[in-house]
Short mmCIF file of C-alpha atoms in Angstrom, two decimals:
data_model
loop_
_atom_site.label_atom_id
_atom_site.label_comp_id
_atom_site.label_asym_id
_atom_site.label_seq_id
_atom_site.Cartn_x
_atom_site.Cartn_y
_atom_site.Cartn_z
CA MET A 1 167.56 61.95 75.85
CA SER A 2 164.66 63.47 73.89
CA ARG A 3 163.99 62.61 70.25
CA ARG A 4 164.85 66.13 69.10
CA ARG A 5 168.17 66.06 70.94
CA ARG A 6 169.00 62.65 69.44
CA GLU A 7 168.25 64.02 65.99
CA LEU A 8 170.47 67.03 66.65
CA TRP A 9 173.44 64.91 67.72
CA LEU A 10 172.91 62.53 64.81
CA ALA A 11 172.82 65.40 62.33
CA LEU A 12 175.92 67.06 63.78
CA GLY A 13 177.71 63.72 63.87
CA GLY A 14 176.85 63.11 60.23
CA LEU A 15 178.18 66.50 59.18
CA ALA A 16 181.36 65.97 61.21
CA PHE A 17 181.87 62.59 59.56
CA GLY A 18 181.30 64.17 56.14
CA LEU A 19 183.88 66.86 56.87
CA LEU A 20 186.44 64.27 57.96
CA PHE A 21 185.68 62.16 54.89
CA VAL A 22 186.10 64.87 52.27
CA HIS A 23 189.30 66.07 53.96
CA ARG A 24 190.47 62.57 54.94
CA ALA A 25 193.86 63.09 53.26
CA VAL A 26 194.65 65.73 55.89
CA LEU A 27 194.22 63.13 58.64
CA SER A 28 197.08 61.13 57.14
CA GLY A 29 199.41 64.12 57.18
CA GLN A 30 198.91 65.26 53.60
CA LEU A 31 198.16 68.85 52.57
CA HIS A 32 195.82 70.40 50.05
CA ALA A 33 197.63 71.30 46.86
CA GLY A 34 196.85 72.60 43.39
CA ARG A 35 198.02 75.01 40.75
CA ASP A 36 196.82 78.25 42.35
CA LEU A 37 197.70 77.02 45.82
CA PHE A 38 201.29 76.40 44.70
CA GLN A 39 201.64 79.55 42.60
CA ILE A 40 199.69 82.08 44.65
CA PHE A 41 198.24 81.15 48.01
CA ILE A 42 201.07 79.25 49.69
CA PRO A 43 203.77 81.79 48.70
CA GLU A 44 201.56 84.70 49.74
CA THR A 45 200.72 82.97 53.02
CA GLN A 46 204.46 82.67 53.68
CA TYR A 47 204.76 86.44 53.17
CA LEU A 48 201.79 87.03 55.50
CA LEU A 49 203.42 84.81 58.08
CA GLU A 50 206.70 86.72 57.94
CA ARG A 51 205.12 90.16 58.14
CA TRP A 52 202.60 89.39 60.90
CA SER A 53 205.24 87.49 62.90
CA ALA A 54 207.25 90.72 62.86
CA LEU A 55 204.08 92.64 63.90
CA GLU A 56 204.04 94.46 60.54
CA VAL A 57 200.86 95.03 58.54
CA PRO A 58 201.58 93.69 55.01
CA TRP A 59 200.39 96.68 53.01
CA TRP A 60 203.15 96.35 50.40
CA THR A 61 205.36 93.62 48.96
CA THR A 62 208.73 94.02 47.25
CA ARG A 63 208.83 90.40 46.05
CA VAL A 64 206.62 90.89 43.00
CA ARG A 65 207.82 92.88 40.00
CA LEU A 66 209.53 96.02 41.42
CA GLY A 67 207.13 96.15 44.32
CA GLN A 68 203.35 96.46 44.42
CA PRO A 69 200.45 96.83 46.87
CA PHE A 70 199.80 93.63 48.77
CA ALA A 71 196.76 94.19 50.95
CA ALA A 72 195.02 95.88 48.00
CA THR A 73 195.20 92.53 46.18
CA LEU A 74 191.98 91.24 47.68
CA TYR A 75 192.66 87.53 47.31
CA ALA A 76 195.81 87.95 49.43
CA GLN A 77 193.46 88.29 52.46
CA ALA A 78 196.11 90.31 54.27
CA LEU A 79 193.74 91.45 57.05
CA TYR A 80 191.56 88.31 57.18
CA PRO A 81 192.07 86.44 60.49
CA PRO A 82 191.00 82.95 59.24
CA ARG A 83 193.88 83.18 56.74
CA VAL A 84 196.48 84.74 59.06
CA ILE A 85 195.89 82.76 62.27
CA PRO A 86 196.23 79.26 60.71
CA ALA A 87 199.46 80.44 59.06
CA LEU A 88 200.86 81.61 62.40
CA LEU A 89 199.93 78.28 63.98
CA LEU A 90 200.71 75.81 61.17
CA GLY A 91 203.12 77.53 58.80
CA ALA A 92 202.48 78.58 55.20
CA ALA A 93 201.49 75.28 53.58
CA GLY A 94 199.80 73.91 56.69
CA GLY A 95 198.04 77.22 57.24
CA VAL A 96 196.47 77.11 53.78
CA THR A 97 195.21 73.58 54.41
CA GLY A 98 193.93 74.62 57.83
CA SER A 99 192.09 77.55 56.31
CA ILE A 100 190.49 75.30 53.67
CA VAL A 101 189.25 72.83 56.29
CA PHE A 102 188.02 75.65 58.54
CA HIS A 103 185.96 77.23 55.76
CA GLY A 104 184.51 73.87 54.75
CA ALA A 105 183.38 73.36 58.34
CA LEU A 106 182.05 76.94 58.53
CA ALA A 107 180.08 76.56 55.29
CA ALA A 108 178.52 73.28 56.45
CA ALA A 109 177.73 74.57 59.94
CA GLY A 110 176.43 77.88 58.62
CA ALA A 111 174.08 76.23 56.13
CA PHE A 112 172.89 73.82 58.83
CA TRP A 113 172.24 76.77 61.15
CA ALA A 114 170.43 78.70 58.42
CA ALA A 115 168.13 75.75 57.74
CA ARG A 116 167.44 75.35 61.46
CA VAL A 117 166.61 79.05 61.80
CA MET A 118 164.26 78.67 58.84
CA GLY A 119 162.38 75.96 60.75
CA ALA A 120 163.92 72.68 59.62
CA ARG A 121 164.31 69.75 61.98
CA PRO A 122 167.96 68.78 62.64
CA LEU A 123 168.20 65.83 60.25
CA ALA A 124 166.52 67.75 57.46
CA ALA A 125 168.83 70.70 58.09
CA SER A 126 171.82 68.41 57.60
CA LEU A 127 170.88 68.36 53.89
CA ALA A 128 171.66 72.06 53.77
CA GLY A 129 174.89 71.41 55.65
CA LEU A 130 176.14 69.51 52.62
CA PHE A 131 176.76 72.95 51.08
CA GLY A 132 180.30 72.94 52.49
CA LEU A 133 180.93 69.27 51.70
CA ALA A 134 179.79 69.08 48.07
CA PRO A 135 182.37 68.17 45.41
CA TRP A 136 182.24 71.63 43.83
CA PHE A 137 183.07 73.32 47.15
CA VAL A 138 185.98 71.01 47.91
CA ARG A 139 187.43 71.29 44.40
CA LEU A 140 187.02 75.06 44.44
CA SER A 141 189.27 75.28 47.49
CA CYS A 142 192.19 76.03 45.17
CA ALA A 143 190.57 79.47 44.90
CA LEU A 144 190.84 80.02 48.63
CA HIS A 145 189.39 83.54 48.65
CA VAL A 146 186.22 82.34 46.89
CA VAL A 147 185.42 79.52 49.31
CA SER A 148 186.32 81.82 52.20
CA ALA A 149 183.65 84.31 51.15
CA LEU A 150 181.11 81.61 50.30
CA ALA A 151 181.53 80.04 53.73
CA TRP A 152 180.08 83.20 55.30
CA ALA A 153 177.08 83.35 52.95
CA PRO A 154 174.81 80.88 54.84
CA VAL A 155 175.82 82.52 58.12
CA ALA A 156 174.58 85.84 56.74
CA VAL A 157 171.33 84.21 55.60
CA ALA A 158 170.73 82.82 59.09
CA ALA A 159 171.48 86.22 60.62
CA ALA A 160 169.05 87.88 58.18
CA VAL A 161 166.28 85.44 59.10
CA ARG A 162 166.79 86.15 62.79
CA LEU A 163 166.84 89.89 62.08
CA SER A 164 163.52 89.64 60.23
CA ARG A 165 161.92 88.10 63.31
CA GLU A 166 163.49 90.33 65.92
CA PRO A 167 164.71 93.65 64.44
CA GLY A 168 167.19 95.38 66.66
CA PRO A 169 170.84 96.28 67.17
CA ARG A 170 171.95 92.87 68.46
CA ARG A 171 170.61 90.95 65.45
CA ALA A 172 171.90 93.65 63.11
CA ALA A 173 175.36 93.31 64.64
CA TRP A 174 175.42 89.59 63.77
CA LEU A 175 174.49 90.37 60.18
CA ALA A 176 177.09 93.15 59.96
CA ALA A 177 179.75 90.76 61.27
CA ALA A 178 178.88 88.16 58.61
CA PHE A 179 178.89 90.82 55.87
CA GLY A 180 182.20 92.22 57.08
CA ALA A 181 183.90 88.82 57.24
CA LEU A 182 182.68 88.07 53.74
CA LEU A 183 184.09 91.32 52.36
CA PHE A 184 187.47 90.84 54.05
CA ALA A 185 187.62 87.31 52.62
CA GLY A 186 188.41 88.90 49.28
CA CYS A 187 185.68 87.84 46.84
CA PRO A 188 183.24 90.77 46.56
CA GLU A 189 181.24 89.03 43.81
CA VAL A 190 179.51 87.03 46.54
CA ALA A 191 178.20 90.26 48.05
CA LEU A 192 176.52 91.16 44.74
CA TRP A 193 173.88 88.49 45.24
CA LEU A 194 174.05 87.88 48.99
CA PHE A 195 173.31 91.45 50.10
CA PRO A 196 170.06 91.65 48.03
CA LEU A 197 169.02 88.18 49.19
CA CYS A 198 169.43 89.17 52.84
CA ALA A 199 167.45 92.36 52.15
CA VAL A 200 164.54 90.30 50.83
CA ILE A 201 164.77 87.94 53.79
CA ALA A 202 164.89 90.81 56.29
CA GLY A 203 161.67 92.25 54.87
CA ARG A 204 160.20 95.72 55.29
CA ARG A 205 160.14 95.61 59.07
CA ALA A 206 163.90 95.07 59.35
CA LEU A 207 165.05 96.71 56.12
CA GLY A 208 166.52 99.70 57.95
CA TRP A 209 168.56 97.43 60.21
CA TRP A 210 169.74 95.47 57.15
CA ALA A 211 170.87 98.74 55.53
CA LEU A 212 172.74 99.70 58.70
CA SER A 213 174.45 96.29 58.81
CA ALA A 214 175.50 96.52 55.17
CA ALA A 215 176.73 100.10 55.58
CA LEU A 216 178.84 99.25 58.64
CA ALA A 217 180.40 96.27 56.88
CA VAL A 218 181.18 98.28 53.75
CA LEU A 219 182.64 101.20 55.73
CA LEU A 220 184.90 98.84 57.65
CA ALA A 221 186.02 97.09 54.46
CA LEU A 222 186.94 100.37 52.73
CA VAL A 223 190.38 100.06 54.30
CA LEU A 224 190.93 97.34 51.69
CA TYR A 225 188.53 98.22 48.90
CA LEU A 226 189.62 101.82 48.29
CA PRO A 227 193.25 100.88 47.50
CA ALA A 228 191.96 97.78 45.68
CA ALA A 229 189.78 99.99 43.45
CA GLU A 230 192.73 102.24 42.67
CA LEU A 231 194.87 99.22 41.77
CA TRP A 232 192.07 97.74 39.65
CA LEU A 233 191.57 100.96 37.68
CA GLN A 234 195.25 101.01 36.79
CA SER A 235 195.36 97.37 35.70
CA GLU A 236 194.79 95.99 32.22
CA ARG A 237 192.06 93.70 33.53
CA GLY A 238 190.14 96.57 35.10
CA ALA A 239 190.18 98.53 31.87
CA GLY A 240 189.58 95.51 29.65
CA PRO A 241 186.61 95.06 27.29
CA VAL A 242 183.36 93.46 28.44
CA ALA A 243 184.14 90.37 26.36
CA ASP A 244 187.09 89.67 28.64
CA GLN A 245 184.82 89.83 31.68
CA LEU A 246 182.59 87.12 30.16
CA GLN A 247 185.37 84.56 29.96
CA TRP A 248 184.62 81.25 31.65
CA SER A 249 180.90 81.29 31.04
CA ALA A 250 179.38 77.90 31.80
CA SER A 251 177.71 75.75 29.19
CA VAL A 252 174.23 74.26 29.58
CA PRO A 253 175.60 70.74 30.23
CA GLN A 254 177.72 72.16 33.01
CA LEU A 255 174.66 73.87 34.49
CA LEU A 256 172.79 70.56 34.42
CA SER A 257 175.70 68.97 36.23
CA LEU A 258 174.40 70.47 39.49
CA GLY A 259 172.22 67.38 39.80
CA ALA A 260 173.72 64.97 37.27
CA LEU A 261 177.07 63.47 38.16
CA ASN A 262 179.62 63.26 35.31
CA ALA A 263 177.75 65.83 33.22
CA ASP A 264 180.41 68.47 33.79
CA PHE A 265 183.46 66.81 32.27
CA PRO A 266 184.70 69.16 29.55
CA VAL A 267 185.98 67.98 26.18
CA GLY A 268 188.87 69.07 24.00
CA PRO A 269 192.44 69.93 24.93
CA TYR A 270 192.69 71.63 28.31
CA PHE A 271 188.92 71.83 28.80
CA GLY A 272 188.17 73.07 25.27
CA ALA A 273 185.69 75.95 25.10
CA ASP A 274 184.11 75.26 28.51
CA GLN A 275 184.79 77.23 31.65
CA TRP A 276 187.36 75.70 33.92
CA PHE A 277 187.40 78.11 36.85
CA THR A 278 185.86 75.22 38.77
CA THR A 279 186.00 71.65 37.56
CA SER A 280 182.73 70.67 39.23
CA LEU A 281 179.32 72.19 39.87
CA PHE A 282 177.80 69.00 41.28
CA VAL A 283 175.54 69.62 44.29
CA GLY A 284 173.68 66.30 44.34
CA ALA A 285 170.67 64.66 42.74
CA VAL A 286 168.65 64.35 45.96
CA PRO A 287 169.13 68.00 47.09
CA CYS A 288 168.21 69.21 43.59
CA ALA A 289 165.08 67.02 43.49
CA LEU A 290 164.00 68.19 46.95
CA ALA A 291 164.71 71.81 46.01
CA LEU A 292 162.29 71.48 43.07
CA LEU A 293 159.72 69.92 45.38
CA SER A 294 160.07 72.87 47.79
CA LEU A 295 158.54 75.18 45.18
CA ARG A 296 155.14 74.02 46.45
CA ARG A 297 155.77 76.36 49.39
CA ARG A 298 155.45 80.10 48.86
CA ARG A 299 158.20 80.98 51.31
CA ALA A 300 160.66 79.14 49.05
CA TRP A 301 160.04 81.44 46.08
CA ALA A 302 162.51 84.16 47.06
CA LEU A 303 165.38 81.68 47.29
CA ALA A 304 164.23 79.97 44.11
CA ALA A 305 164.10 83.29 42.24
CA LEU A 306 167.65 84.17 43.26
CA GLY A 307 168.82 80.70 42.27
CA ALA A 308 167.14 81.02 38.87
CA VAL A 309 168.78 84.41 38.24
CA GLY A 310 172.15 82.96 39.24
CA GLY A 311 171.59 80.00 36.93
CA LEU A 312 170.93 82.28 33.97
CA LEU A 313 173.87 84.58 34.68
CA VAL A 314 176.14 81.54 34.80
CA LEU A 315 175.67 81.11 31.05
CA GLY A 316 177.22 84.54 30.42
CA ALA A 317 178.38 84.85 26.81
CA ARG A 318 176.36 81.76 25.86
CA PHE A 319 173.04 83.49 26.66
CA ALA A 320 172.45 86.94 25.14
CA PRO A 321 170.20 88.35 27.93
CA ALA A 322 172.73 87.24 30.57
CA ALA A 323 175.57 88.82 28.60
CA ALA A 324 173.61 92.08 28.40
CA VAL A 325 172.97 92.14 32.15
CA LEU A 326 176.60 91.31 32.94
CA SER A 327 177.76 94.24 30.83
CA VAL A 328 176.10 96.71 33.21
CA PRO A 329 178.00 97.97 36.30
CA PRO A 330 178.58 96.77 38.95
CA LEU A 331 178.28 93.30 37.42
CA ALA A 332 180.55 94.40 34.57
CA TRP A 333 183.38 95.02 37.03
CA PHE A 334 183.80 91.31 37.73
CA ARG A 335 184.96 88.41 35.62
CA TYR A 336 183.92 84.77 35.27
CA PRO A 337 180.10 84.42 35.11
CA VAL A 338 180.39 80.86 36.40
CA LYS A 339 180.82 82.34 39.90
CA TYR A 340 177.08 83.02 39.99
CA ALA A 341 176.56 79.24 40.06
CA PHE A 342 177.57 79.40 43.71
CA ALA A 343 174.44 81.45 44.47
CA LEU A 344 172.39 78.72 42.83
CA ALA A 345 174.21 76.07 44.87
CA LEU A 346 173.43 77.87 48.13
CA CYS A 347 169.77 78.22 47.19
CA VAL A 348 169.53 74.51 46.38
CA ALA A 349 171.13 73.65 49.72
CA LEU A 350 168.69 75.84 51.68
CA LEU A 351 165.64 74.73 49.68
CA ALA A 352 166.32 71.01 50.12
CA PRO A 353 165.07 70.87 53.76
CA LEU A 354 161.87 72.65 52.69
CA GLY A 355 161.45 70.06 49.95
CA ALA A 356 161.92 67.31 52.52
CA ARG A 357 158.97 68.71 54.44
CA GLU A 358 156.86 68.68 51.28
CA LEU A 359 157.82 65.06 50.67
CA VAL A 360 156.53 64.13 54.11
CA VAL A 361 153.29 66.06 53.49
CA LEU A 362 152.75 64.28 50.18
CA MET A 363 153.31 60.89 51.74
CA ARG A 364 150.71 61.63 54.40
CA ARG A 365 148.13 62.98 51.96
CA ARG A 366 148.52 60.30 49.30
CA PRO A 367 148.55 56.81 50.78
CA ALA A 368 150.40 54.11 48.92
CA SER A 369 148.58 51.71 46.63
CA LEU A 370 149.78 48.68 44.71
CA ARG A 371 148.54 50.17 41.42
CA GLY A 372 150.32 53.48 41.94
CA TRP A 373 153.45 51.71 43.10
CA ALA A 374 153.51 49.56 39.94
CA ALA A 375 152.88 52.60 37.73
CA GLY A 376 155.72 54.43 39.46
CA LEU A 377 158.07 51.53 38.82
CA VAL A 378 157.17 51.53 35.13
CA ALA A 379 157.66 55.31 34.94
CA VAL A 380 161.13 55.09 36.50
CA LEU A 381 162.18 52.26 34.16
CA VAL A 382 160.89 54.11 31.10
CA ALA A 383 162.69 57.30 32.14
CA LEU A 384 165.96 55.42 32.62
CA ALA A 385 165.62 53.71 29.25
CA ALA A 386 164.80 56.98 27.45
CA ILE A 387 167.77 58.95 28.76
CA PRO A 388 170.31 57.92 26.06
CA ALA A 389 167.88 58.81 23.29
CA LEU A 390 166.94 62.15 24.85
CA VAL A 391 170.56 63.09 25.39
CA GLY A 392 171.25 62.29 21.74
CA LEU A 393 168.70 64.91 20.64
CA GLY A 394 170.66 67.84 22.05
CA PRO A 395 174.18 69.23 21.94
CA TRP A 396 175.17 67.35 25.08
CA ARG A 397 178.39 65.56 25.77
CA ALA A 398 178.47 61.83 26.44
CA GLY A 399 179.02 62.27 30.16
CA LEU A 400 175.53 63.72 30.57
CA SER A 401 173.97 60.36 29.71
CA ALA A 402 175.66 58.61 32.63
CA GLY A 403 175.03 61.55 34.94
CA ALA A 404 171.32 61.80 34.09
CA PHE A 405 170.91 58.02 34.43
CA TRP A 406 172.42 58.18 37.92
CA ALA A 407 170.33 61.21 38.97
CA VAL A 408 167.01 59.80 37.75
CA GLY A 409 167.86 56.45 39.28
CA VAL A 410 168.61 57.90 42.72
CA ALA A 411 165.62 60.28 42.83
CA GLY A 412 163.17 57.96 41.08
CA VAL A 413 163.96 54.77 42.95
CA GLY A 414 164.05 56.63 46.27
CA GLY A 415 160.61 58.13 45.68
CA TRP A 416 159.25 54.83 44.45
CA LEU A 417 160.40 53.02 47.59
CA ALA A 418 158.89 55.73 49.78
CA TRP A 419 155.42 54.90 48.42
CA SER A 420 155.89 51.14 48.40
CA PRO A 421 152.85 49.40 49.95
CA LEU A 422 155.05 46.36 50.56
CA LEU A 423 156.70 48.21 53.42
CA GLY A 424 153.55 48.06 55.54
CA SER A 425 151.61 50.88 57.12
CA ALA A 426 151.95 54.58 56.37
CA ARG A 427 153.85 54.92 59.64
CA ALA A 428 156.38 52.33 58.48
CA ARG A 429 156.80 54.05 55.12
CA LEU A 430 157.27 57.39 56.80
CA ARG A 431 160.27 55.96 58.62
CA LEU A 432 162.06 56.03 55.26
CA VAL A 433 161.94 59.81 55.30
CA ALA A 434 161.85 60.38 59.05
CA ALA A 435 165.42 61.63 58.81
CA LEU A 436 164.18 64.38 56.51
CA GLU A 437 161.08 65.39 58.48
CA VAL A 438 160.87 69.11 59.20
#
């Protein structure tokens, strides 16, 4: 077996193990549960099961109020096969759990595929595959329609990269399929940032094919979005003030929690003034560090720019320029600015393999020396010691101190070991990051 094939099987095996680990409770016969799953998704899945079992399209439901549109409620996912098929096979509660596990696997596999299409070696691409296994993604599964749409985002990115290299109807069809699945998943906010990102990736040469893909997906989804728009215009939320749309804006400590574990624990009764749409934004210290390192490469700038915009919009009402942008249609039509953090999370996941390549390049260009190794050790120790004092200078919560200590420790000690001259030759040191080589 060739080295590349061994790396591929090792990467896929690692992602499969990660998927089984984060959903390990399912292996023991337990089901995913939570407030919204109990109140919304499991009951609505039972209704979907009954209607589709009787070969009836669930356009309307009489079980809520005096009757109301059902398919027009986008998060019901009435025409979305990955919600309906698991319900038909596993029942209402089991179908919801099956759908959650499926979309976690799809998000991980899609991000892995996107990184591979972008040129990453298999083991480096597995860093991107963590997109579907990160704590924030698993915890967000209570909002099933959100993770369903997000799971298709890296698939669309991979399709856009392939379209940029080989414009044509076949590649455009793949992109249209990803766009369409995302729209039927019921969280159109994802399309607000994913469609422009794919346009940038497609480039001038394939921009016409991208437009055709987007148009086909939108036209197909109108069967849901036209009645949904009518329902939204008649609702109090649709006609509400802009201030209501800016609810659940993230705080700066929560934004920093992407790379610092424990920095996102809110304070006060029932989460206080912080957003609580998702109780975690943690992506990982190593992916965040590698994503920053990837900025040395020009081809990473488009992803980085989108991530930066998403990071600013996340602050919503807490950042005046973001609040002004979010008050302009179509952004003003959607609530909860924290949802734009998911764009940032995807960008970090896709940039991490590029950063791994830069780490390998740096190790080859700058050989290890005992003096540099000792200076690096001192720098890491000083940074760890200074964290409590630095955290005390700002309006941060106590959890940030522990989270920053952990993040600096992981990234700093890992980098320090990579340049350790005590590990022998440059070839021996490179083995430490061989799993990340692009």
